[in-house]
Coordinates of C-alpha atoms in Angstrom, one line a residue:
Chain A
X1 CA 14.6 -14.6 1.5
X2 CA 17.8 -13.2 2.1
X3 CA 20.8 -15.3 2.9
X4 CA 23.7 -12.8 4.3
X5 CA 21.4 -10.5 6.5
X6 CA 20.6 -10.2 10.3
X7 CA 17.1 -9.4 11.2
X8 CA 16.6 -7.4 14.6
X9 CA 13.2 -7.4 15.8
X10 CA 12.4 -5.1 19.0
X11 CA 15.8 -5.8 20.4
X12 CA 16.3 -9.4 19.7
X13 CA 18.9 -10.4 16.5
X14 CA 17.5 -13.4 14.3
X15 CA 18.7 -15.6 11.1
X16 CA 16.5 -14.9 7.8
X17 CA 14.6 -18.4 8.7
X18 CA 14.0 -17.5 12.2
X19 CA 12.7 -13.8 11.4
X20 CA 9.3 -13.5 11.6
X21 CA 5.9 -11.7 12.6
X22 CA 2.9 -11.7 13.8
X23 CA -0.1 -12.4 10.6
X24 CA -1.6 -9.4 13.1
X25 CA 0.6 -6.8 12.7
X26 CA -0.3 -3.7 10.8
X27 CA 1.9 -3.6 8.5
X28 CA 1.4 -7.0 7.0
X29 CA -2.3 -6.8 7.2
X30 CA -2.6 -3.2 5.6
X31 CA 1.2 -2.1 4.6
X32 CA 0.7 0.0 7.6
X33 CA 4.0 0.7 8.1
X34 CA 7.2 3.1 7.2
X35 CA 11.0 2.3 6.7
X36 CA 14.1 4.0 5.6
X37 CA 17.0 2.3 3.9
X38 CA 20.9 2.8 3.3
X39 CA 24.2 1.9 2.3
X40 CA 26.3 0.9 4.9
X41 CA 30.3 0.6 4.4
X42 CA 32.1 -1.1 7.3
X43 CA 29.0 -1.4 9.2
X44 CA 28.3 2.7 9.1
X45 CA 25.0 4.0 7.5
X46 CA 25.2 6.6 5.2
X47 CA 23.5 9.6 6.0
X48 CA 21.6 8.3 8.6
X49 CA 20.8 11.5 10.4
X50 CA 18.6 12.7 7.3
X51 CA 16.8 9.5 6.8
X52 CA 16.5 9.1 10.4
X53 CA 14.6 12.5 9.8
X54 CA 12.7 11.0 6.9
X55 CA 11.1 8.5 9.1
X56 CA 10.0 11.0 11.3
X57 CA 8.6 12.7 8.2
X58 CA 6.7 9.5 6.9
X59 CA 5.5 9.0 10.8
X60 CA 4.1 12.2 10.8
X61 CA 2.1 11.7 7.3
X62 CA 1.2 8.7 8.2
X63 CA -0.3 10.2 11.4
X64 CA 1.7 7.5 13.5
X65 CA 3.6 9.2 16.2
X66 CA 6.7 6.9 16.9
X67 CA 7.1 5.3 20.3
X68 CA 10.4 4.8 20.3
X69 CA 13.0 7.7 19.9
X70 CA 15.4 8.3 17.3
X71 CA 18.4 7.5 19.3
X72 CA 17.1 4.4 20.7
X73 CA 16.4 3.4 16.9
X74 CA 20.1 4.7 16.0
X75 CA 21.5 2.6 18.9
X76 CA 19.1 -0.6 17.3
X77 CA 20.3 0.0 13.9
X78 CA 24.3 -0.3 15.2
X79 CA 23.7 -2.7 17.2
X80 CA 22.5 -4.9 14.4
X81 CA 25.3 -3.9 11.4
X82 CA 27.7 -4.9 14.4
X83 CA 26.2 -8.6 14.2
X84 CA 28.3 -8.5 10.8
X85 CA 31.0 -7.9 9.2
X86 CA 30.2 -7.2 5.8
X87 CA 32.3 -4.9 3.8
X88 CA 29.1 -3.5 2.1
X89 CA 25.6 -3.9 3.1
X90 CA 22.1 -2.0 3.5
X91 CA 20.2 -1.4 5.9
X92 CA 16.7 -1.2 6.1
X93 CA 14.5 -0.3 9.0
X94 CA 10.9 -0.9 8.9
X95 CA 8.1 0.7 11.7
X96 CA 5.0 -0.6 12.2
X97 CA 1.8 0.5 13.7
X98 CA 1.8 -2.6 15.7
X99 CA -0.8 -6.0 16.3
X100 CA -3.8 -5.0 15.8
X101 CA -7.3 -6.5 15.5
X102 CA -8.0 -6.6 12.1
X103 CA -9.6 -3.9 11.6
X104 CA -8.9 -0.9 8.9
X105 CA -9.4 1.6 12.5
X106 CA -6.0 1.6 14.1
X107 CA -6.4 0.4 17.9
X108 CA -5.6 2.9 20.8
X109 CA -2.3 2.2 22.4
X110 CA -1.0 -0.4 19.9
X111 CA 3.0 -1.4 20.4
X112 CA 4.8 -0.3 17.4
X113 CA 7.4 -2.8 15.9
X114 CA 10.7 -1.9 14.8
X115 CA 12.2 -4.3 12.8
X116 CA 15.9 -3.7 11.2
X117 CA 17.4 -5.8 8.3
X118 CA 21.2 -5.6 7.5
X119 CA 22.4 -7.5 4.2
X120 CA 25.5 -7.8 2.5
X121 CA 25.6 -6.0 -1.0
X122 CA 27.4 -7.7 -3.5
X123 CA 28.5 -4.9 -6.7
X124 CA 25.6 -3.8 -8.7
X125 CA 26.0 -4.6 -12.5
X126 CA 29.3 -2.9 -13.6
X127 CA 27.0 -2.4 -16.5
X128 CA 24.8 0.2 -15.1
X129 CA 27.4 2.3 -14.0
X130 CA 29.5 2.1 -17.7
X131 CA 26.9 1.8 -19.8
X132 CA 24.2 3.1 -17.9
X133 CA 20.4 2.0 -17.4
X134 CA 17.7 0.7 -19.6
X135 CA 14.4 2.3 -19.0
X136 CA 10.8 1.8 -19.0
X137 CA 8.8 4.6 -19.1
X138 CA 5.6 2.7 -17.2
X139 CA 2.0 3.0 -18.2
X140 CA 1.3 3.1 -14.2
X141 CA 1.0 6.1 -13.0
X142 CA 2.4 7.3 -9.8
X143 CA 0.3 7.8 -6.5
X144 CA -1.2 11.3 -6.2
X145 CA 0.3 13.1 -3.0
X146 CA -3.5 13.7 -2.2
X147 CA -3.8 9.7 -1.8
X148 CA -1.4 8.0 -0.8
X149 CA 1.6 10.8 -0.6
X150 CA 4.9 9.8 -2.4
X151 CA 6.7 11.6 0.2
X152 CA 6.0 9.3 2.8
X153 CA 8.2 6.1 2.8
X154 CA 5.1 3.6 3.6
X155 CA 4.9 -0.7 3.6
X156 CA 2.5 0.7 0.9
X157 CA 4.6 0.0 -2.5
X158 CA 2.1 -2.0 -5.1
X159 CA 2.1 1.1 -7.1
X160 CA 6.0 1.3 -7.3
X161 CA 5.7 -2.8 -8.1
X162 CA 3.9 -2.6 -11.0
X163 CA 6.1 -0.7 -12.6
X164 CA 8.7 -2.4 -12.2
X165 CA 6.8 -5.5 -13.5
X166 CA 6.6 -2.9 -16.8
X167 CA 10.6 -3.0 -16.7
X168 CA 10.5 -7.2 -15.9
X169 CA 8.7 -7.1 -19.2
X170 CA 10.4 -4.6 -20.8
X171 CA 13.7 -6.0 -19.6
X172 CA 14.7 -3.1 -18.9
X173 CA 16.3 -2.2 -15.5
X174 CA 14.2 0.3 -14.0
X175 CA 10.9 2.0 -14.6
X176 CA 10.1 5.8 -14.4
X177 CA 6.7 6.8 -13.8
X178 CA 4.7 10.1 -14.6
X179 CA 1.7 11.3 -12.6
X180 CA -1.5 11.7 -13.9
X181 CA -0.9 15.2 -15.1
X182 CA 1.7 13.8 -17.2
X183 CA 4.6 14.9 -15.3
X184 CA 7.7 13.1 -14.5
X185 CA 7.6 11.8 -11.1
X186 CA 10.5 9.0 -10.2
X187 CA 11.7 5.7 -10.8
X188 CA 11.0 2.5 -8.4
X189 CA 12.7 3.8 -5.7
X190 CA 15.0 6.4 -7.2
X191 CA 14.8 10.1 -8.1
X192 CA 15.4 11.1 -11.8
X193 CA 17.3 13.5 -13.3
X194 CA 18.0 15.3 -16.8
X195 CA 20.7 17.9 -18.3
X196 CA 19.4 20.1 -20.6
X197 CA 21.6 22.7 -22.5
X198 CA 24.2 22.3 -19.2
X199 CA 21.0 22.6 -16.7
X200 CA 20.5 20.3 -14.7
X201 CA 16.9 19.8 -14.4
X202 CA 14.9 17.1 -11.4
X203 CA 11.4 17.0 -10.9
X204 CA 9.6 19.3 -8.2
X205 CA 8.4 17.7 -4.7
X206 CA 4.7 19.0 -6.3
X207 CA 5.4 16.8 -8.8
X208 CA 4.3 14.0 -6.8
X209 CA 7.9 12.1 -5.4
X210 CA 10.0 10.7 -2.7
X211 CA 12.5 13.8 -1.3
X212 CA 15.6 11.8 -1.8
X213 CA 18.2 12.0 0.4
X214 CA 20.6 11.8 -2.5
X215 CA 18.6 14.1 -4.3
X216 CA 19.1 16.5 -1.4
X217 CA 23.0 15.9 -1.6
X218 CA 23.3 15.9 -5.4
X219 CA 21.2 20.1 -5.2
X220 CA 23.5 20.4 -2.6
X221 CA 26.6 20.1 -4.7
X222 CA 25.0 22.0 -7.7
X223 CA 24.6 24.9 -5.5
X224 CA 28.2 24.9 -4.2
X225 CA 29.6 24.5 -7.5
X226 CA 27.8 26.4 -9.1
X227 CA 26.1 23.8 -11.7
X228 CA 22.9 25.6 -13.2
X229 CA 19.9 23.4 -11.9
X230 CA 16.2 23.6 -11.4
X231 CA 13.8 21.4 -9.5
X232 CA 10.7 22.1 -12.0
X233 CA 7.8 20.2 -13.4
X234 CA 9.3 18.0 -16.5
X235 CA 7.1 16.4 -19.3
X236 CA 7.6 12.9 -21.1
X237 CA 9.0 15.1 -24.1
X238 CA 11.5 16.9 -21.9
X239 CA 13.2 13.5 -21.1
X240 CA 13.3 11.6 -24.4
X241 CA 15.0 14.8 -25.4
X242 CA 17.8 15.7 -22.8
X243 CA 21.8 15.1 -23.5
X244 CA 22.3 13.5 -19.6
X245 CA 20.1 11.5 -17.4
X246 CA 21.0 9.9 -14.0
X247 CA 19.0 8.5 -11.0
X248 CA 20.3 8.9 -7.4
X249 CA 19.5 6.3 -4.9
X250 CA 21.1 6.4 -0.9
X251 CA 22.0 2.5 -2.0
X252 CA 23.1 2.8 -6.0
X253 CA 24.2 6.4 -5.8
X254 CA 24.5 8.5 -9.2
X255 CA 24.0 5.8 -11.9
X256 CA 23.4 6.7 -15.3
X257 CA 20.7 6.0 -17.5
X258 CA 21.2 4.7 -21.1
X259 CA 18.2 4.8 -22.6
X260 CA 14.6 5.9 -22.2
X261 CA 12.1 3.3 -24.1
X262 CA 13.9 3.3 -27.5
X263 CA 15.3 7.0 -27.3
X264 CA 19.1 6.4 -26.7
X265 CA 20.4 9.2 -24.5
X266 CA 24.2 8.9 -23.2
X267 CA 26.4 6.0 -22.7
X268 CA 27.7 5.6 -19.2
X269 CA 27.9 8.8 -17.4
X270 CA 27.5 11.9 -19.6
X271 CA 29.7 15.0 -19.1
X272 CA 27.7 16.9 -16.3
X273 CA 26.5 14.0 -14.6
X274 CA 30.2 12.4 -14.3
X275 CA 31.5 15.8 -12.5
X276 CA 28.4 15.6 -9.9
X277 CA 29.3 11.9 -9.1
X278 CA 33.2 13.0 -8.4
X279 CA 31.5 15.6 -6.1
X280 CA 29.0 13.3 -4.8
X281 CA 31.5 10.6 -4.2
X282 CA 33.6 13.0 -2.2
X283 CA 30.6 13.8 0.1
X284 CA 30.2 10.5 0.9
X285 CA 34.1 9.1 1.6
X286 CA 34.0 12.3 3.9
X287 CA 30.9 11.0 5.6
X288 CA 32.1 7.4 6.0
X289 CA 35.4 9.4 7.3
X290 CA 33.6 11.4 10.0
X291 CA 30.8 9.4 11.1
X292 CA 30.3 9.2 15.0
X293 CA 28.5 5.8 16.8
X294 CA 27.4 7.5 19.4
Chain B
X1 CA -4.3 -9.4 17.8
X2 CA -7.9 -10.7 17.7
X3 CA -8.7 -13.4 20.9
X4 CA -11.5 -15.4 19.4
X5 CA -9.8 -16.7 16.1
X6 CA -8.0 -19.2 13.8
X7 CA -5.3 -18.4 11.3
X8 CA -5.0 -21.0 8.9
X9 CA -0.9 -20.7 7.1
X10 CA -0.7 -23.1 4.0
X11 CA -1.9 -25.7 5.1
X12 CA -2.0 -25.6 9.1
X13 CA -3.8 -23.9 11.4
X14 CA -2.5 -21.9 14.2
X15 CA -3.7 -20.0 17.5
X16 CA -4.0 -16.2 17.0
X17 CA -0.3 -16.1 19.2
X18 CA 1.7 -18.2 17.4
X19 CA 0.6 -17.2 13.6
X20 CA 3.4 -15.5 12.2
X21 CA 5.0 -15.1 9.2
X22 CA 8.4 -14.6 7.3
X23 CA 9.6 -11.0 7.5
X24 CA 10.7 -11.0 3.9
X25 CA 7.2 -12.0 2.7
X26 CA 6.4 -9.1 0.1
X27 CA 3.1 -8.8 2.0
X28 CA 5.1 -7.3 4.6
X29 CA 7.5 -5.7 3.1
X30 CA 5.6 -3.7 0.2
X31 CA 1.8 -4.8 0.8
X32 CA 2.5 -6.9 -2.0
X33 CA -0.7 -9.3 -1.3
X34 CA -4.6 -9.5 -2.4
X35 CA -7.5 -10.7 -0.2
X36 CA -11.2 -10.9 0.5
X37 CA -13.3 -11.2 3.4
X38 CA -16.8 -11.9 4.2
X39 CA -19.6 -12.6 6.6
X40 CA -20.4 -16.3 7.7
X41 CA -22.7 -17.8 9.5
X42 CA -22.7 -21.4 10.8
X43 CA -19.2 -21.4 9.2
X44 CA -20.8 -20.4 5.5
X45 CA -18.9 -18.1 3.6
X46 CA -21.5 -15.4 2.1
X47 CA -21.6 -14.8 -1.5
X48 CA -17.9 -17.1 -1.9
X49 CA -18.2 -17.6 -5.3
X50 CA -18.3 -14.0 -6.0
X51 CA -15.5 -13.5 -3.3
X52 CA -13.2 -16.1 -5.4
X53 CA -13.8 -14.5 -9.3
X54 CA -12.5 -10.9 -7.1
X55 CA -9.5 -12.4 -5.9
X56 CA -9.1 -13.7 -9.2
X57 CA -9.5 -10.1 -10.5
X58 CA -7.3 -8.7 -7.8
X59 CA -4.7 -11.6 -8.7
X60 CA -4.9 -10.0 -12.3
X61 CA -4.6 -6.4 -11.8
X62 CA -1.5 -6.8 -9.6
X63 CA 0.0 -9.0 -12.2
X64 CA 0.0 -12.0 -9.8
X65 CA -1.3 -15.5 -11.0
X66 CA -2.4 -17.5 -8.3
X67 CA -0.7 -20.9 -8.5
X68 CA -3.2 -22.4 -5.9
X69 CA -6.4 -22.6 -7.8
X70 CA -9.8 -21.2 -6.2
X71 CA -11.1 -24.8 -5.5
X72 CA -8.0 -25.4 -3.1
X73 CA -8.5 -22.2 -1.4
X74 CA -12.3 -22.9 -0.9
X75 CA -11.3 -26.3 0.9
X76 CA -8.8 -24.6 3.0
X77 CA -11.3 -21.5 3.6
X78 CA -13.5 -24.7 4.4
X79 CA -11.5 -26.5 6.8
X80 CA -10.3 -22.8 9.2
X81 CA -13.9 -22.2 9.2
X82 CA -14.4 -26.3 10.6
X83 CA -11.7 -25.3 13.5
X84 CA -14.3 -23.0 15.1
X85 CA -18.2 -23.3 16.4
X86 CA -18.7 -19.6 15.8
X87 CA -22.6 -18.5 14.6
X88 CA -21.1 -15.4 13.3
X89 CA -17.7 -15.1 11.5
X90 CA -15.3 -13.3 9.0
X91 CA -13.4 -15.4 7.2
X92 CA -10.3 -13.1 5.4
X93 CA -8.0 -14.9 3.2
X94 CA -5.1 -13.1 2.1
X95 CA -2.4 -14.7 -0.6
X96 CA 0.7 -12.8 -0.6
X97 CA 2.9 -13.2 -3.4
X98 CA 5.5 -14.9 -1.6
X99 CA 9.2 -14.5 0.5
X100 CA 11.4 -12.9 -1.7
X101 CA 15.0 -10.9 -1.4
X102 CA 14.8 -7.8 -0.4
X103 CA 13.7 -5.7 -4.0
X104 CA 10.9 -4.1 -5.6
X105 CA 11.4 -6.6 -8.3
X106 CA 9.6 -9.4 -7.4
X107 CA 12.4 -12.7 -7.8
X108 CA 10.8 -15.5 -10.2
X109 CA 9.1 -18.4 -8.9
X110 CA 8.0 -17.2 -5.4
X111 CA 5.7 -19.4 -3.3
X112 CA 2.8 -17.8 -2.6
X113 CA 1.4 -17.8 1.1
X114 CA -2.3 -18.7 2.1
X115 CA -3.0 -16.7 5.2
X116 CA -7.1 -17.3 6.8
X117 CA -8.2 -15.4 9.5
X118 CA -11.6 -17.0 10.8
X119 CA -12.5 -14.9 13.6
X120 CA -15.8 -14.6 15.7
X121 CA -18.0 -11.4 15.1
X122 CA -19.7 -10.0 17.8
X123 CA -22.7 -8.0 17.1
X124 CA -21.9 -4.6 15.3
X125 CA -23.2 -1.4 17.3
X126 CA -27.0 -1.3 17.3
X127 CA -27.2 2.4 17.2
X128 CA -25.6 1.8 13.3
X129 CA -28.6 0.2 12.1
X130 CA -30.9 2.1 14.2
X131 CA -30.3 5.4 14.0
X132 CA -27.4 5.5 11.1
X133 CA -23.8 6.0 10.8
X134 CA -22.0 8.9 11.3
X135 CA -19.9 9.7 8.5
X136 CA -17.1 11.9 7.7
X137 CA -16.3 13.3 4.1
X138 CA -12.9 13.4 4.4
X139 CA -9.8 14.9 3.4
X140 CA -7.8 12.3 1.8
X141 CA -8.7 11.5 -1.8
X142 CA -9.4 8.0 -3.0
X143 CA -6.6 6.6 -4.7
X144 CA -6.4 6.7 -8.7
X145 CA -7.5 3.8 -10.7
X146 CA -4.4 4.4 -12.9
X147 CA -1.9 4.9 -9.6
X148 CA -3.1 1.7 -7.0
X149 CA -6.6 0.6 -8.3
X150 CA -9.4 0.6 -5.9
X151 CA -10.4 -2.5 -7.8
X152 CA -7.5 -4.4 -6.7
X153 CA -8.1 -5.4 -2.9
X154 CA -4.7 -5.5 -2.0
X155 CA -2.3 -5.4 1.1
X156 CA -1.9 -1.7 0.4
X157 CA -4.7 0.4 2.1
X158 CA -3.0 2.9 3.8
X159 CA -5.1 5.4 1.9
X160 CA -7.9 4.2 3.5
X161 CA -6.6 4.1 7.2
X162 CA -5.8 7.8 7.1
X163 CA -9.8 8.3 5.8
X164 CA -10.2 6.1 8.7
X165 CA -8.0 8.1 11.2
X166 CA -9.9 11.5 10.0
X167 CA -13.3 9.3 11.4
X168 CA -10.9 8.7 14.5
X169 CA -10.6 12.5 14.9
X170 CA -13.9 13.9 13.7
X171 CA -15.6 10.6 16.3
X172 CA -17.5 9.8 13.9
X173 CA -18.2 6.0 12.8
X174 CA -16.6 6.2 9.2
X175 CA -15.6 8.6 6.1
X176 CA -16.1 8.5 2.6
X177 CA -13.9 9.9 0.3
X178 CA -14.1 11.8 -3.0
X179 CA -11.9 11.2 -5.9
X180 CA -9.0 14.0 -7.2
X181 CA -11.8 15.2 -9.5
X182 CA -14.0 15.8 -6.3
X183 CA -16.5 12.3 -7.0
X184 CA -17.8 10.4 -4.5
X185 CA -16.0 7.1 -4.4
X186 CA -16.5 4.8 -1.3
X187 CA -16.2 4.5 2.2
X188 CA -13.0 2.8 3.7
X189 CA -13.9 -0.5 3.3
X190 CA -17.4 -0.2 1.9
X191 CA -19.6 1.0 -0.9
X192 CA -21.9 4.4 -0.8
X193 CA -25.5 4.8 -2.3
X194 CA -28.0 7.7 -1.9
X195 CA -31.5 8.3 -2.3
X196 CA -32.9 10.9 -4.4
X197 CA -36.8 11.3 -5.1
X198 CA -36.7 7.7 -5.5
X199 CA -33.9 7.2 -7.3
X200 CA -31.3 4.9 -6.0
X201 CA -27.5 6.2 -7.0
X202 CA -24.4 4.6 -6.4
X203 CA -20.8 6.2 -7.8
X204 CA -19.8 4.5 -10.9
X205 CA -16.8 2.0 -11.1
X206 CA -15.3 5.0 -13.0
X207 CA -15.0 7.3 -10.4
X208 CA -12.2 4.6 -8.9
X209 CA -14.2 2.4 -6.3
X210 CA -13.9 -1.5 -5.7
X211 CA -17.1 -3.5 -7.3
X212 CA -18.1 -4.5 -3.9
X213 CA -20.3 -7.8 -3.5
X214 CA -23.1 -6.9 -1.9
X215 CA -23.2 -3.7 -4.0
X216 CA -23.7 -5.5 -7.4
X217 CA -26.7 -7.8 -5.1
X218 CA -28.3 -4.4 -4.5
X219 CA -28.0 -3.5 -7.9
X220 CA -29.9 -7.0 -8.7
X221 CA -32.3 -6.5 -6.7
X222 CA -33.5 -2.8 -7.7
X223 CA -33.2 -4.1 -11.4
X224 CA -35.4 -7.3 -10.6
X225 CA -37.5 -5.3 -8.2
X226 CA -38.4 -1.7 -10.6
X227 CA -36.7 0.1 -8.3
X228 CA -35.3 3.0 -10.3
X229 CA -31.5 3.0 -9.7
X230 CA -28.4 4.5 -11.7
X231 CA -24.2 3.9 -11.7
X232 CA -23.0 7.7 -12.1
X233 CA -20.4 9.9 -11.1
X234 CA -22.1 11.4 -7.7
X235 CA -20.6 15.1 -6.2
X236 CA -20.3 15.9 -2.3
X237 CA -23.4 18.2 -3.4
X238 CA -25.4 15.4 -4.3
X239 CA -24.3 13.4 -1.2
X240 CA -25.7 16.4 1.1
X241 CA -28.6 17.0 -0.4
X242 CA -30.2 13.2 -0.9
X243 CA -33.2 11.8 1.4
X244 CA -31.4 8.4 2.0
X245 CA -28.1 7.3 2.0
X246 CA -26.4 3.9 3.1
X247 CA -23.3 1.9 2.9
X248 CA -22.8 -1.8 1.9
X249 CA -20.5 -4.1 3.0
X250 CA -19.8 -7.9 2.9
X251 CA -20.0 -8.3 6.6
X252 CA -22.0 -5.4 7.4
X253 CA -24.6 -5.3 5.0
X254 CA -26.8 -2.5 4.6
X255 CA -26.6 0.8 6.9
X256 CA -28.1 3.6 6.7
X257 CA -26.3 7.0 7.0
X258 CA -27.5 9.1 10.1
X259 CA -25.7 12.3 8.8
X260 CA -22.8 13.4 6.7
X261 CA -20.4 15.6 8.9
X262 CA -23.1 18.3 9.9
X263 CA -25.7 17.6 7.8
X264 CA -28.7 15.2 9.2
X265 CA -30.1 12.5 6.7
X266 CA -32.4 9.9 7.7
X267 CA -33.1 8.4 11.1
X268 CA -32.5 4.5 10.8
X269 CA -33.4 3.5 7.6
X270 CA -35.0 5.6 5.1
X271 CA -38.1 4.1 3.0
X272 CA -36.0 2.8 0.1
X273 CA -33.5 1.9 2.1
X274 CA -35.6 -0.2 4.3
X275 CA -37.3 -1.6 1.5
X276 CA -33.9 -2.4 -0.2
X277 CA -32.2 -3.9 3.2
X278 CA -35.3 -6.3 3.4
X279 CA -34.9 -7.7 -0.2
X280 CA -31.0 -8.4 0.4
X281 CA -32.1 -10.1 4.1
X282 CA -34.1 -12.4 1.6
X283 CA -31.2 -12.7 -0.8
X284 CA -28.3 -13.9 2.2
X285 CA -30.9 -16.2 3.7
X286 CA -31.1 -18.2 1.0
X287 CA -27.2 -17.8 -0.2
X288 CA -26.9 -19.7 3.5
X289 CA -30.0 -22.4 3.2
X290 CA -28.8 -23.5 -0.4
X291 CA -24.8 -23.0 -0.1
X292 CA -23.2 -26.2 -0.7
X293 CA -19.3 -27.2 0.6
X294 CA -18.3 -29.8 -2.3

């Protein structure tokens, strides 16, 4: 359990120990659920237009049309970072289909139940971001998109938690996964990137992943400034042998990796990936700078 | 929520409105739980033995060690099945593995919750057992063994409630789905078997199915009974063009297939089928005359 968090549940604020849920909802009984989550600085989420479209997204691939609107959601997840004051925090806001009989058939007209965490973030490892990030590659492969779709952001994560027991036992900090074709797919709950000969190279959504928000940003910046990049299919062999490799997360940001396995790659961020995090870092003080509550 | 049931939460027992649980339990954060359910009658637990060793194996596969051992759970399955005078039951016991922060990296030393569910079954439709289910073949495909096992009977079964919400659509009573590699796997929460001049098939644990309970009974009893049977990789052809089909199920048993989106199979059960259905009867009355509690 958290200890510095708020938990909203459909409208009302709780402590951690008070925060709970009924053994009938959906999304305990069948991780029948989606969620989005952020960084928030001084109480504002980052980007939360384009993960507030995400959970549409996952909604609709989940074939579970949300009951609530986005603004009312918005207005919930404010509402809750203003219970706070944390300097840094995430938020994390989880749908559910809703109490159910148990049954694996989703009821007609079930309530949906929107439940919002906001906890305090204390630093990552300063290590991660000098050094950069031990990796596992993991024996688990991830989900297919024709099974349970990597693009939707579900209470569905075993598959994601598995590999990360690979890193645990690794100690390693992360785990990347391939698909069954052998492709790379993503980390835990990061994208993945590599430079290759100054080309920055991150696996295609066909590939079988999460459509980052960060990711999003980070092709953004490319684009404008002019960085060479591809969104492609990438093999096992194609990261073990870059010069750069970074993950992007909404709540880590660019962090680079270290090492793949026992293939050392850069230490701390590498050339290309250090000018992308200026950029990035840019995009995101002018965010924080220009966000609106209403 | 289901009206007519127990929940029994480590260690006490609750009415179906005021069973709740911690929102940071991984169950319902990432579907990070196993569990099994299964028919009773008279408060007897069908085939629990069997039930146990697959939560063991589920405990396994998600890297999970269950610090309750089986003999505790079976006194506590036990005891929520006491709390009712139901003739017919499910029992579900789901063991989550535990309240955690807020991570896809499960802390160390989490206490693992004991959720039972011991909820009265009313009779299923009649029209299933006498005329057949109506089954779609549907879209989704089966998750991969290497991805989220079907093995594993875990909180995460969202790939089966969109094979569920295709049923939903298509009003029929169920859907099976194939694997990436176009196999026959299994229904959403049950095993498939056809007919074919004489020959009883069922997919093979291969093709990514779960190693249902009352499917390895069936398999007993066509081995003990000469009834030619075989476990093999099975094709949408081969599901269309049998004589007989059925599903198995803990708490359904045996039902036939009435037809398989637009093509007709048997009426009721076929002649195998029947033959087969009357063998297991045999089998679960005397799991239920010989069962003992200690």
């Amino acid at each position: 359990m958290e200890k510095n968090c708020s938990v909203y549940i459909n409208g009302e604020i709780f402590s951690p120990e008070k925060a709970k849920i009924s053994v009938f909802d959906r999304g305990f009984l069948f991780g029948d659920s989606i969620y989005e989550a952020t960084l928030c600085i001084d109480g504002i989420p980052l980007f939360l237009e384009e993960h507030q479209k995400r959970l549409q997204n996952s909604a609709n691939l989940i074939q579970m049309p949300l009951t609530e609107n986005l603004a009312t959601i918005k207005k919930a997840i404010l509402k809750t970072a203003a219970s706070k004051n944390y300097k840094r925090a995430i938020v994390r806001w989880i749908v559910t289909r809703g109490e159910d009989k148990i049954n694996i058939f989703p009821g007609q007209n079930l309530k949906q139940n929107l439940i919002i965490f906001y906890k305090e973030l204390p630093p990552y490892p300063e290590r991660w971001y000098k050094e950069g990030l031990r990796i596992t590659l993991a024996e688990t492969k991830r989900n297919h998109p024709k099974s349970t779709n990597p693009q939707a952001k579900t209470g569905n994560y075993i598959n994601s938690v598995l590999a990360a027991k690979e890193a645990q036992v690794g100690e390693t900090d992360d785990a990347i996964m391939l698909n069954i074709y052998g492709e790379v797919t993503e980390g835990t709950t990061n994208n993945v990137w590599i430079v290759k000969k100054g080309v920055v190279y991150t696996p295609s959504i066909n590939s079988g992943i999460l459509k980052g928000i960060t990711r999003t940003k980070v092709l953004e910046i490319c684009e404008k400034n002019k960085i060479p990049y591809r969104e492609t299919k990438i093999f096992k062999e194609d990261l073990l042998g870059c010069e750069e490799a970074f993950i992007t997360s909404s709540t880590k940001g660019l962090v680079p990796i270290h090492s793949i396995g026992n293939q050392k790659l850069t230490k701390g961020y590498g050339k290309i990936t250090g000018k992308i995090n200026k950029l990035y870092e840019k995009v995101t003080t002018d965010y924080f700078k220009t966000f609106s509550k209403s």
